[in-house]
Amino acid sequence: MSTHARADELRPGRLLLPGLCFVVMTLAVLQTMVIPIVGTIGAQLEVSTTAAGWVLTANLLAAVVATPVIGRLADLHGKRPVLIAVLVVVLVGSLLAALTHSLPLLLAGRVLQGVSYALFPIALAILRDELPPRKLVGAMAILSGTLGVGGGFGLVLTGLLTADGADYHRVFWLTVAFVLLAMTLAWFGVPRRPRHVVGSVDWWGAVLLAVALVLLFLALTQGRSWGWGSAATLGCALVGAVVLAIWWIFENRIEAPLVAPRMLTHGPLLATNLATVFVGIGMFVNFLACSYFVQTPREVAGYGFGADVLSASVVYLLPGAVTGVVVATLSGGLIRSYGPRRVLIAGGVIGGAGFVFFAFFHAVTWQVIVASAVINIFVSLAFAAIPNLLIAEVSATDTGVANSVNSIVRTVGTSIASAVLTTMLATYTIAGTSVPREAVYTAAFVVGALACAIVTLSALAIRVPSPPASALTGGSTDRPTSVQAKHQESAAREMLANDC
């Protein structure tokens, strides 16, 4: 085979980036489409809202269990086959959810859909393997921005599909269509590559981490319905913390841990993951608070716009989602010019300004739209910068698991925001009604501004140029990576060093 033929074989196709972006869009849609229709699901299945709320909880629990393991499997057994296998599982879950009229089967479908959270770290790892350094930063920014704004589009699509109390099954049939198209694009767009990594999965570490995360997430997501001071909530939190400590000790004592402990404690990675928690908080405060606020009837509460789900989605959320898409396409150039650290700092400042504006000015429609759009700029910039900060600190062989950990961290942030906000909205209501006080929303927007401030401070803390990748894992610097991956690592590390 000639040199030109080999080069053509190794060159990624034109479908690679669009296909992966659609895969990530599918993940984002799966995450948020169910949020506005939990009450509708409860009414149509004739179960309580608390029981219907498990369609969110079951999905999150599956995500935190599966994501790190799937990320490691992708590193070991090839990213393309694992990506397609995950999509097949998600398709089965989507079909089950679309066909069933039983809550237990619906929850089973949502559990299968939960493995979709692993799609984002795998997609990032594929880009790192396939693209040259000059294209990698921009491609990762667009892919990450797609995740940030896709959640907004998910809410918009839900509003369109479930207007006037329409059957909630429409939402899951749409997810079936999304997944089928994502599978087609992945099949033809992601090239086949031979494996370069030899190793095994730390299954004991995976089990311990899964038990710890499930217990902690149960305490976080069910604390409101169980009672924050109840034995169930405190017991899950305490046992989860103990198991997490045992996992940490175990991972420090084995040669090939699922997650290298230094990957969590190394300064730049720790700061990046901390920023990710608060990006997740800011993103969900914007989604949930904005959606609930505009649907509040002004004649009852003295604020709000009395919008239905469709109007809330199209009029108030769609402009922000479109803004996020535009910013995502521009963020790659910003990162190349100024570095991911500065872009993350700028994003935090912009997001803080948007939340402060929202806290003080939300009496007319244009103010809400502008505030939400500005916050979406923050989300897109942050989601574009964070993966670039991560790849500068880990080797190509650890990209999948590193981004999987970051995905779990982001899920922690969104879960915290959801749990705290829903508790505040249900607790502090106008006398004689179930309508939240306006002060609750103001407090939520202030919390969003504080989250953005912490993102900015975390980015400012990333000052030291990254050490060799082997320092994170205890291995040799001569790890079995492709030549292209080594060039990408070198370029990314040089970018971060210049930025710092």
Short mmCIF file of C-alpha atoms in Angstrom, two decimals:
data_model
loop_
_atom_site.label_atom_id
_atom_site.label_comp_id
_atom_site.label_asym_id
_atom_site.label_seq_id
_atom_site.Cartn_x
_atom_site.Cartn_y
_atom_site.Cartn_z
CA MET A 1 0.00 0.00 0.00
CA SER A 2 1.38 3.43 -0.95
CA THR A 3 2.09 6.20 1.55
CA HIS A 4 -0.71 8.32 0.08
CA ALA A 5 -3.17 5.44 0.40
CA ARG A 6 -2.25 4.94 4.05
CA ALA A 7 -2.65 8.65 4.71
CA ASP A 8 -6.09 8.63 3.10
CA GLU A 9 -7.06 5.62 5.22
CA LEU A 10 -6.02 7.36 8.44
CA ARG A 11 -7.54 10.74 7.62
CA PRO A 12 -10.81 11.27 9.51
CA GLY A 13 -13.87 11.69 7.32
CA ARG A 14 -16.03 14.76 6.96
CA LEU A 15 -18.77 13.14 9.03
CA LEU A 16 -16.56 12.78 12.11
CA LEU A 17 -17.17 16.11 13.84
CA PRO A 18 -20.82 16.60 12.72
CA GLY A 19 -21.57 13.00 13.68
CA LEU A 20 -20.02 13.30 17.12
CA CYS A 21 -21.76 16.63 17.68
CA PHE A 22 -25.09 14.99 16.95
CA VAL A 23 -24.22 12.13 19.31
CA VAL A 24 -23.53 14.67 22.06
CA MET A 25 -26.70 16.59 21.16
CA THR A 26 -28.60 13.33 21.65
CA LEU A 27 -27.08 12.97 25.12
CA ALA A 28 -28.03 16.53 26.05
CA VAL A 29 -31.59 16.05 24.80
CA LEU A 30 -31.94 12.82 26.80
CA GLN A 31 -30.77 14.65 29.93
CA THR A 32 -33.30 17.49 29.87
CA MET A 33 -36.36 16.46 27.85
CA VAL A 34 -37.97 14.67 30.78
CA ILE A 35 -37.57 17.54 33.27
CA PRO A 36 -40.68 19.56 32.27
CA ILE A 37 -42.97 16.52 31.95
CA VAL A 38 -42.46 14.73 35.26
CA GLY A 39 -45.88 15.96 36.39
CA THR A 40 -47.42 14.95 33.07
CA ILE A 41 -45.94 11.46 33.36
CA GLY A 42 -47.35 11.11 36.86
CA ALA A 43 -50.81 12.23 35.76
CA GLN A 44 -50.93 10.03 32.66
CA LEU A 45 -49.61 6.94 34.48
CA GLU A 46 -51.78 7.74 37.51
CA VAL A 47 -48.91 7.74 39.99
CA SER A 48 -47.72 10.39 42.42
CA THR A 49 -45.33 13.13 41.36
CA THR A 50 -42.81 11.70 43.83
CA ALA A 51 -42.98 8.30 42.14
CA ALA A 52 -42.76 9.90 38.69
CA GLY A 53 -39.70 11.83 39.86
CA TRP A 54 -37.76 8.58 39.75
CA VAL A 55 -37.57 8.93 35.95
CA LEU A 56 -34.93 11.57 36.70
CA THR A 57 -33.31 9.81 39.65
CA ALA A 58 -33.00 6.40 37.93
CA ASN A 59 -31.32 8.03 34.95
CA LEU A 60 -28.77 9.83 37.14
CA LEU A 61 -28.00 6.73 39.20
CA ALA A 62 -27.32 4.70 36.06
CA ALA A 63 -25.09 7.48 34.75
CA VAL A 64 -22.86 7.68 37.80
CA VAL A 65 -22.46 3.91 37.88
CA ALA A 66 -21.78 3.35 34.19
CA THR A 67 -19.82 6.39 33.05
CA PRO A 68 -16.37 5.70 34.58
CA VAL A 69 -16.47 2.00 33.66
CA ILE A 70 -17.53 2.71 30.08
CA GLY A 71 -14.84 5.36 29.77
CA ARG A 72 -12.21 2.83 30.80
CA LEU A 73 -13.63 0.19 28.45
CA ALA A 74 -13.39 2.67 25.59
CA ASP A 75 -9.74 3.37 26.41
CA LEU A 76 -8.99 -0.38 26.44
CA HIS A 77 -11.20 -1.90 23.76
CA GLY A 78 -11.58 0.84 21.21
CA LYS A 79 -13.71 3.94 21.24
CA ARG A 80 -15.79 3.26 18.14
CA PRO A 81 -17.17 -0.15 19.18
CA VAL A 82 -17.89 1.05 22.71
CA LEU A 83 -19.58 4.22 21.40
CA ILE A 84 -21.85 2.20 19.13
CA ALA A 85 -22.57 -0.34 21.88
CA VAL A 86 -23.64 2.47 24.21
CA LEU A 87 -25.96 3.86 21.52
CA VAL A 88 -27.52 0.41 21.07
CA VAL A 89 -28.24 0.20 24.82
CA VAL A 90 -29.72 3.71 24.77
CA LEU A 91 -31.89 2.79 21.79
CA VAL A 92 -33.30 -0.21 23.66
CA GLY A 93 -34.05 2.02 26.64
CA SER A 94 -35.70 4.66 24.46
CA LEU A 95 -37.92 2.07 22.75
CA LEU A 96 -38.91 0.58 26.10
CA ALA A 97 -39.82 4.02 27.47
CA ALA A 98 -41.78 4.89 24.32
CA LEU A 99 -43.79 1.66 24.28
CA THR A 100 -44.61 1.05 27.93
CA HIS A 101 -47.48 2.34 30.07
CA SER A 102 -45.93 0.91 33.25
CA LEU A 103 -43.86 3.01 35.63
CA PRO A 104 -41.43 0.16 36.52
CA LEU A 105 -40.73 -0.49 32.83
CA LEU A 106 -40.39 3.22 32.18
CA LEU A 107 -37.80 3.39 34.96
CA ALA A 108 -35.98 0.43 33.40
CA GLY A 109 -35.89 2.32 30.12
CA ARG A 110 -34.52 5.40 31.84
CA VAL A 111 -31.80 3.29 33.49
CA LEU A 112 -30.72 2.07 30.06
CA GLN A 113 -30.82 5.63 28.75
CA GLY A 114 -28.54 6.64 31.64
CA VAL A 115 -25.50 5.03 30.02
CA SER A 116 -25.71 7.84 27.44
CA TYR A 117 -23.72 10.05 29.82
CA ALA A 118 -20.63 8.13 28.70
CA LEU A 119 -21.06 9.35 25.11
CA PHE A 120 -19.51 12.75 25.75
CA PRO A 121 -16.16 11.59 27.20
CA ILE A 122 -15.87 8.93 24.48
CA ALA A 123 -16.54 11.53 21.78
CA LEU A 124 -13.85 13.80 23.20
CA ALA A 125 -11.38 10.91 23.29
CA ILE A 126 -12.16 10.08 19.64
CA LEU A 127 -11.45 13.65 18.59
CA ARG A 128 -8.14 13.56 20.43
CA ASP A 129 -7.16 10.40 18.57
CA GLU A 130 -8.30 11.50 15.12
CA LEU A 131 -7.60 15.20 14.66
CA PRO A 132 -4.31 17.06 14.21
CA PRO A 133 -3.41 19.64 16.87
CA ARG A 134 -4.36 22.63 14.69
CA LYS A 135 -7.96 21.36 14.45
CA LEU A 136 -8.36 19.71 17.82
CA VAL A 137 -9.01 22.78 19.98
CA GLY A 138 -11.75 24.16 17.75
CA ALA A 139 -13.40 20.77 17.30
CA MET A 140 -13.45 20.11 21.05
CA ALA A 141 -14.91 23.56 21.67
CA ILE A 142 -17.74 22.95 19.21
CA LEU A 143 -18.42 19.48 20.62
CA SER A 144 -18.46 20.75 24.20
CA GLY A 145 -20.61 23.73 23.29
CA THR A 146 -23.10 21.33 21.74
CA LEU A 147 -23.47 19.62 25.10
CA GLY A 148 -24.02 22.94 26.84
CA VAL A 149 -26.74 24.22 24.52
CA GLY A 150 -28.30 20.85 23.69
CA GLY A 151 -30.02 20.78 27.05
CA GLY A 152 -31.82 24.00 26.16
CA PHE A 153 -32.94 22.53 22.85
CA GLY A 154 -34.20 19.48 24.73
CA LEU A 155 -36.47 21.69 26.81
CA VAL A 156 -37.67 23.50 23.70
CA LEU A 157 -38.51 20.25 21.91
CA THR A 158 -40.41 19.03 24.96
CA GLY A 159 -42.47 22.17 24.93
CA LEU A 160 -43.32 21.67 21.26
CA LEU A 161 -44.24 18.01 21.70
CA THR A 162 -46.29 18.19 24.90
CA ALA A 163 -48.26 21.38 24.42
CA ASP A 164 -51.85 21.22 25.71
CA GLY A 165 -51.23 18.05 27.72
CA ALA A 166 -50.26 15.81 24.79
CA ASP A 167 -49.14 12.22 25.38
CA TYR A 168 -45.69 12.18 26.99
CA HIS A 169 -44.72 9.14 24.87
CA ARG A 170 -44.06 11.57 22.01
CA VAL A 171 -40.92 12.70 23.83
CA PHE A 172 -39.50 9.19 23.97
CA TRP A 173 -40.36 8.47 20.35
CA LEU A 174 -38.34 11.55 19.45
CA THR A 175 -35.41 10.18 21.45
CA VAL A 176 -35.70 6.94 19.44
CA ALA A 177 -35.33 8.97 16.24
CA PHE A 178 -32.38 10.90 17.69
CA VAL A 179 -30.55 7.74 18.73
CA LEU A 180 -31.13 5.99 15.39
CA LEU A 181 -29.67 8.95 13.51
CA ALA A 182 -26.77 9.17 15.98
CA MET A 183 -26.00 5.47 15.44
CA THR A 184 -25.99 5.94 11.67
CA LEU A 185 -23.66 8.93 11.84
CA ALA A 186 -21.34 7.15 14.28
CA TRP A 187 -21.24 4.01 12.14
CA PHE A 188 -20.21 5.86 8.98
CA GLY A 189 -18.40 8.83 10.52
CA VAL A 190 -16.12 7.31 13.17
CA PRO A 191 -13.24 5.34 11.61
CA ARG A 192 -12.16 1.92 12.76
CA ARG A 193 -8.83 1.91 14.56
CA PRO A 194 -6.69 -0.89 16.00
CA ARG A 195 -6.25 -1.00 19.75
CA HIS A 196 -3.07 0.54 21.16
CA VAL A 197 -3.67 0.04 24.89
CA VAL A 198 -3.32 -3.17 26.89
CA GLY A 199 -4.81 -3.50 30.34
CA SER A 200 -7.86 -4.48 32.35
CA VAL A 201 -10.75 -2.88 34.18
CA ASP A 202 -10.49 -2.44 37.93
CA TRP A 203 -13.84 -4.10 38.62
CA TRP A 204 -13.57 -4.01 42.41
CA GLY A 205 -12.81 -0.31 42.26
CA ALA A 206 -15.76 0.12 39.89
CA VAL A 207 -18.13 -1.66 42.29
CA LEU A 208 -16.98 0.37 45.31
CA LEU A 209 -17.24 3.64 43.39
CA ALA A 210 -20.69 2.70 42.08
CA VAL A 211 -22.02 1.86 45.55
CA ALA A 212 -20.62 5.09 47.01
CA LEU A 213 -21.98 7.30 44.24
CA VAL A 214 -25.41 5.65 44.22
CA LEU A 215 -25.82 6.16 47.97
CA LEU A 216 -24.63 9.76 47.83
CA PHE A 217 -26.86 10.55 44.86
CA LEU A 218 -29.85 8.95 46.58
CA ALA A 219 -29.31 11.25 49.56
CA LEU A 220 -28.99 14.25 47.25
CA THR A 221 -31.88 13.54 44.90
CA GLN A 222 -34.35 12.05 47.39
CA GLY A 223 -33.57 14.23 50.40
CA ARG A 224 -36.54 16.49 49.76
CA SER A 225 -39.11 13.66 49.57
CA TRP A 226 -37.53 11.60 52.35
CA GLY A 227 -36.73 14.61 54.53
CA TRP A 228 -33.23 16.06 54.75
CA GLY A 229 -32.92 15.00 58.37
CA SER A 230 -34.51 11.58 57.95
CA ALA A 231 -32.72 8.34 58.78
CA ALA A 232 -32.84 7.26 55.12
CA THR A 233 -31.20 10.44 53.82
CA LEU A 234 -28.56 10.65 56.55
CA GLY A 235 -27.90 6.91 56.36
CA CYS A 236 -27.32 6.99 52.59
CA ALA A 237 -25.04 10.00 52.93
CA LEU A 238 -23.02 8.50 55.79
CA VAL A 239 -22.62 5.01 54.31
CA GLY A 240 -21.86 6.52 50.90
CA ALA A 241 -19.10 8.65 52.39
CA VAL A 242 -17.62 5.63 54.21
CA VAL A 243 -17.64 3.49 51.05
CA LEU A 244 -16.08 6.37 49.10
CA ALA A 245 -13.27 6.52 51.66
CA ILE A 246 -12.74 2.76 51.33
CA TRP A 247 -12.64 3.14 47.54
CA TRP A 248 -10.02 5.88 47.86
CA ILE A 249 -7.80 3.69 50.06
CA PHE A 250 -8.23 0.74 47.70
CA GLU A 251 -7.39 2.76 44.59
CA ASN A 252 -4.19 4.02 46.21
CA ARG A 253 -2.99 0.46 46.85
CA ILE A 254 -3.43 -1.21 43.47
CA GLU A 255 -1.26 -0.92 40.39
CA ALA A 256 -3.96 -0.22 37.78
CA PRO A 257 -6.81 1.70 39.45
CA LEU A 258 -10.01 2.60 37.65
CA VAL A 259 -9.31 6.24 38.42
CA ALA A 260 -5.75 7.15 39.37
CA PRO A 261 -6.10 9.07 42.67
CA ARG A 262 -3.63 11.69 41.47
CA MET A 263 -6.03 12.37 38.62
CA LEU A 264 -8.35 13.78 41.28
CA THR A 265 -5.82 15.53 43.52
CA HIS A 266 -3.36 16.95 40.97
CA GLY A 267 -3.72 20.74 41.22
CA PRO A 268 -4.84 21.75 37.71
CA LEU A 269 -7.19 18.76 37.41
CA LEU A 270 -8.66 19.41 40.85
CA ALA A 271 -9.29 23.06 39.97
CA THR A 272 -10.80 22.10 36.63
CA ASN A 273 -13.17 19.55 38.19
CA LEU A 274 -14.16 22.04 40.89
CA ALA A 275 -15.00 24.57 38.20
CA THR A 276 -17.04 21.91 36.42
CA VAL A 277 -19.24 21.34 39.50
CA PHE A 278 -20.20 25.00 39.56
CA VAL A 279 -20.64 25.24 35.79
CA GLY A 280 -23.22 22.46 36.20
CA ILE A 281 -24.88 24.38 39.03
CA GLY A 282 -25.03 27.58 36.99
CA MET A 283 -26.37 25.83 33.90
CA PHE A 284 -29.22 24.10 35.74
CA VAL A 285 -30.14 27.15 37.81
CA ASN A 286 -30.58 28.98 34.52
CA PHE A 287 -32.63 26.18 32.91
CA LEU A 288 -34.89 25.43 35.85
CA ALA A 289 -35.31 28.85 37.44
CA CYS A 290 -35.96 30.57 34.12
CA SER A 291 -38.47 27.90 33.04
CA TYR A 292 -40.39 27.93 36.33
CA PHE A 293 -40.23 31.72 36.71
CA VAL A 294 -41.83 32.55 33.36
CA GLN A 295 -44.61 29.99 33.94
CA THR A 296 -45.66 31.64 37.22
CA PRO A 297 -49.05 33.41 36.90
CA ARG A 298 -48.56 37.13 37.52
CA GLU A 299 -52.14 37.60 38.77
CA VAL A 300 -51.41 35.21 41.67
CA ALA A 301 -47.78 35.95 42.48
CA GLY A 302 -47.26 39.51 41.29
CA TYR A 303 -44.41 38.37 39.05
CA GLY A 304 -43.89 35.95 36.18
CA PHE A 305 -45.55 35.79 32.77
CA GLY A 306 -48.05 32.92 33.01
CA ALA A 307 -46.39 31.17 30.07
CA ASP A 308 -47.28 27.60 29.16
CA VAL A 309 -44.59 24.98 28.53
CA LEU A 310 -44.52 25.75 24.81
CA SER A 311 -44.13 29.51 25.26
CA ALA A 312 -41.56 29.06 28.02
CA SER A 313 -39.50 26.86 25.70
CA VAL A 314 -39.77 28.78 22.43
CA VAL A 315 -39.97 32.39 23.60
CA TYR A 316 -37.71 32.36 26.65
CA LEU A 317 -35.27 29.41 26.29
CA LEU A 318 -34.75 29.07 22.54
CA PRO A 319 -32.94 32.43 22.05
CA GLY A 320 -30.41 31.46 24.71
CA ALA A 321 -29.87 28.05 23.13
CA VAL A 322 -29.25 29.66 19.72
CA THR A 323 -26.84 32.13 21.32
CA GLY A 324 -24.98 29.22 22.88
CA VAL A 325 -24.59 27.52 19.48
CA VAL A 326 -23.10 30.67 17.96
CA VAL A 327 -20.68 31.11 20.86
CA ALA A 328 -19.66 27.44 20.69
CA THR A 329 -18.60 27.85 17.06
CA LEU A 330 -16.48 30.88 17.98
CA SER A 331 -14.97 29.51 21.18
CA GLY A 332 -12.32 27.40 19.42
CA GLY A 333 -10.73 30.51 17.96
CA LEU A 334 -10.87 32.22 21.34
CA ILE A 335 -9.14 29.28 23.00
CA ARG A 336 -6.42 29.18 20.34
CA SER A 337 -5.84 32.92 20.74
CA TYR A 338 -6.07 33.31 24.50
CA GLY A 339 -5.84 29.81 25.99
CA PRO A 340 -8.53 27.76 27.78
CA ARG A 341 -7.77 29.24 31.20
CA ARG A 342 -8.47 32.81 30.12
CA VAL A 343 -11.59 31.74 28.23
CA LEU A 344 -12.90 29.99 31.36
CA ILE A 345 -12.18 33.09 33.45
CA ALA A 346 -14.00 35.30 30.94
CA GLY A 347 -16.92 32.88 30.85
CA GLY A 348 -17.24 32.98 34.64
CA VAL A 349 -17.28 36.78 34.64
CA ILE A 350 -19.89 36.91 31.86
CA GLY A 351 -22.07 34.34 33.62
CA GLY A 352 -21.87 36.24 36.89
CA ALA A 353 -22.96 39.43 35.15
CA GLY A 354 -25.89 37.59 33.56
CA PHE A 355 -27.11 36.19 36.87
CA VAL A 356 -26.76 39.53 38.66
CA PHE A 357 -28.76 41.19 35.88
CA PHE A 358 -31.38 38.42 36.19
CA ALA A 359 -31.63 38.93 39.96
CA PHE A 360 -32.43 42.63 39.64
CA PHE A 361 -34.19 42.87 36.27
CA HIS A 362 -36.86 40.29 35.37
CA ALA A 363 -40.07 42.30 35.11
CA VAL A 364 -40.41 42.29 31.32
CA THR A 365 -39.86 39.63 28.67
CA TRP A 366 -36.77 41.06 26.99
CA GLN A 367 -34.90 41.21 30.31
CA VAL A 368 -35.42 37.49 30.93
CA ILE A 369 -34.40 36.59 27.37
CA VAL A 370 -31.23 38.71 27.52
CA ALA A 371 -30.22 37.39 30.94
CA SER A 372 -30.70 33.77 29.92
CA ALA A 373 -28.79 34.32 26.66
CA VAL A 374 -25.85 35.88 28.52
CA ILE A 375 -25.74 32.94 30.92
CA ASN A 376 -25.72 30.57 27.94
CA ILE A 377 -22.61 32.37 26.68
CA PHE A 378 -20.96 31.44 29.98
CA VAL A 379 -22.03 27.81 29.67
CA SER A 380 -20.73 27.48 26.11
CA LEU A 381 -17.38 29.10 26.91
CA ALA A 382 -16.93 27.00 30.03
CA PHE A 383 -17.83 23.74 28.33
CA ALA A 384 -15.40 24.56 25.51
CA ALA A 385 -12.50 25.44 27.82
CA ILE A 386 -12.77 22.61 30.37
CA PRO A 387 -11.97 19.64 28.06
CA ASN A 388 -8.95 21.53 26.71
CA LEU A 389 -7.69 22.02 30.26
CA LEU A 390 -8.18 18.31 30.92
CA ILE A 391 -6.34 16.97 27.88
CA ALA A 392 -3.35 19.13 28.72
CA GLU A 393 -2.97 17.16 31.94
CA VAL A 394 -3.56 13.50 30.98
CA SER A 395 -2.17 11.13 28.40
CA ALA A 396 -4.20 9.96 25.40
CA THR A 397 -4.65 6.56 27.06
CA ASP A 398 -6.42 8.18 30.02
CA THR A 399 -8.58 10.65 28.09
CA GLY A 400 -11.75 8.55 28.34
CA VAL A 401 -11.65 7.95 32.07
CA ALA A 402 -10.51 11.53 32.84
CA ASN A 403 -13.44 13.01 30.94
CA SER A 404 -15.75 10.40 32.47
CA VAL A 405 -14.79 11.61 35.94
CA ASN A 406 -15.39 15.17 34.78
CA SER A 407 -18.82 14.17 33.45
CA ILE A 408 -19.74 12.70 36.84
CA VAL A 409 -18.55 15.88 38.52
CA ARG A 410 -20.76 17.93 36.20
CA THR A 411 -23.69 15.65 37.04
CA VAL A 412 -23.04 16.31 40.74
CA GLY A 413 -23.39 20.02 40.03
CA THR A 414 -26.64 19.69 38.11
CA SER A 415 -28.06 17.38 40.79
CA ILE A 416 -27.17 19.82 43.56
CA ALA A 417 -28.81 22.66 41.66
CA SER A 418 -31.94 20.63 40.97
CA ALA A 419 -32.28 19.37 44.56
CA VAL A 420 -31.69 22.74 46.22
CA LEU A 421 -33.85 24.75 43.83
CA THR A 422 -36.84 22.40 43.91
CA THR A 423 -36.66 22.29 47.71
CA MET A 424 -36.60 26.09 47.95
CA LEU A 425 -39.47 26.46 45.49
CA ALA A 426 -41.62 23.98 47.43
CA THR A 427 -40.74 25.37 50.87
CA TYR A 428 -40.98 29.15 50.53
CA THR A 429 -44.39 29.80 49.01
CA ILE A 430 -46.93 32.62 49.05
CA ALA A 431 -49.39 32.17 51.91
CA GLY A 432 -52.37 30.05 50.93
CA THR A 433 -50.87 28.95 47.61
CA SER A 434 -48.24 26.59 46.25
CA VAL A 435 -46.63 29.40 44.24
CA PRO A 436 -43.03 30.24 45.27
CA ARG A 437 -42.17 33.69 46.51
CA GLU A 438 -40.29 35.96 44.14
CA ALA A 439 -37.43 36.13 46.65
CA VAL A 440 -36.73 32.42 46.02
CA TYR A 441 -35.91 33.13 42.39
CA THR A 442 -33.83 36.15 43.31
CA ALA A 443 -31.88 33.96 45.74
CA ALA A 444 -31.44 31.31 43.01
CA PHE A 445 -29.99 33.87 40.61
CA VAL A 446 -27.62 35.10 43.33
CA VAL A 447 -26.52 31.49 43.87
CA GLY A 448 -25.88 31.27 40.13
CA ALA A 449 -23.72 34.39 40.32
CA LEU A 450 -21.75 32.89 43.22
CA ALA A 451 -21.28 29.67 41.22
CA CYS A 452 -19.82 31.72 38.36
CA ALA A 453 -17.51 33.49 40.80
CA ILE A 454 -16.20 30.13 42.03
CA VAL A 455 -15.66 29.04 38.42
CA THR A 456 -13.58 32.17 37.87
CA LEU A 457 -11.55 31.66 41.05
CA SER A 458 -10.95 28.00 40.18
CA ALA A 459 -9.65 29.01 36.75
CA LEU A 460 -7.38 31.61 38.33
CA ALA A 461 -5.93 28.85 40.53
CA ILE A 462 -4.66 26.94 37.47
CA ARG A 463 -1.21 28.48 37.38
CA VAL A 464 1.38 25.73 37.29
CA PRO A 465 2.31 24.18 33.90
CA SER A 466 1.37 20.51 33.75
CA PRO A 467 3.82 17.73 34.64
CA PRO A 468 4.41 14.71 32.40
CA ALA A 469 1.37 12.49 32.06
CA SER A 470 3.20 9.69 33.83
CA ALA A 471 3.20 11.73 37.01
CA LEU A 472 -0.53 11.20 37.26
CA THR A 473 -0.45 7.46 36.88
CA GLY A 474 2.92 6.44 38.19
CA GLY A 475 3.84 4.90 34.84
CA SER A 476 6.59 5.48 32.37
CA THR A 477 6.53 8.37 29.93
CA ASP A 478 7.00 5.83 27.12
CA ARG A 479 3.40 4.65 27.22
CA PRO A 480 1.96 2.98 24.11
CA THR A 481 0.32 5.97 22.42
CA SER A 482 0.11 6.85 18.75
CA VAL A 483 2.51 9.40 17.26
CA GLN A 484 -0.44 11.65 16.51
CA ALA A 485 -1.62 11.50 20.13
CA LYS A 486 1.85 12.44 21.35
CA HIS A 487 1.89 15.47 19.06
CA GLN A 488 -1.54 16.45 20.36
CA GLU A 489 -0.41 16.12 23.96
CA SER A 490 2.65 18.24 23.28
CA ALA A 491 0.61 20.95 21.58
CA ALA A 492 -2.03 21.01 24.32
CA ARG A 493 0.58 21.17 27.08
CA GLU A 494 2.43 23.98 25.31
CA MET A 495 -0.86 25.88 24.96
CA LEU A 496 -1.64 25.56 28.67
CA ALA A 497 1.91 26.46 29.67
CA ASN A 498 1.75 29.63 27.57
CA ASP A 499 -1.64 30.39 29.05
CA CYS A 500 -0.34 30.05 32.59
#
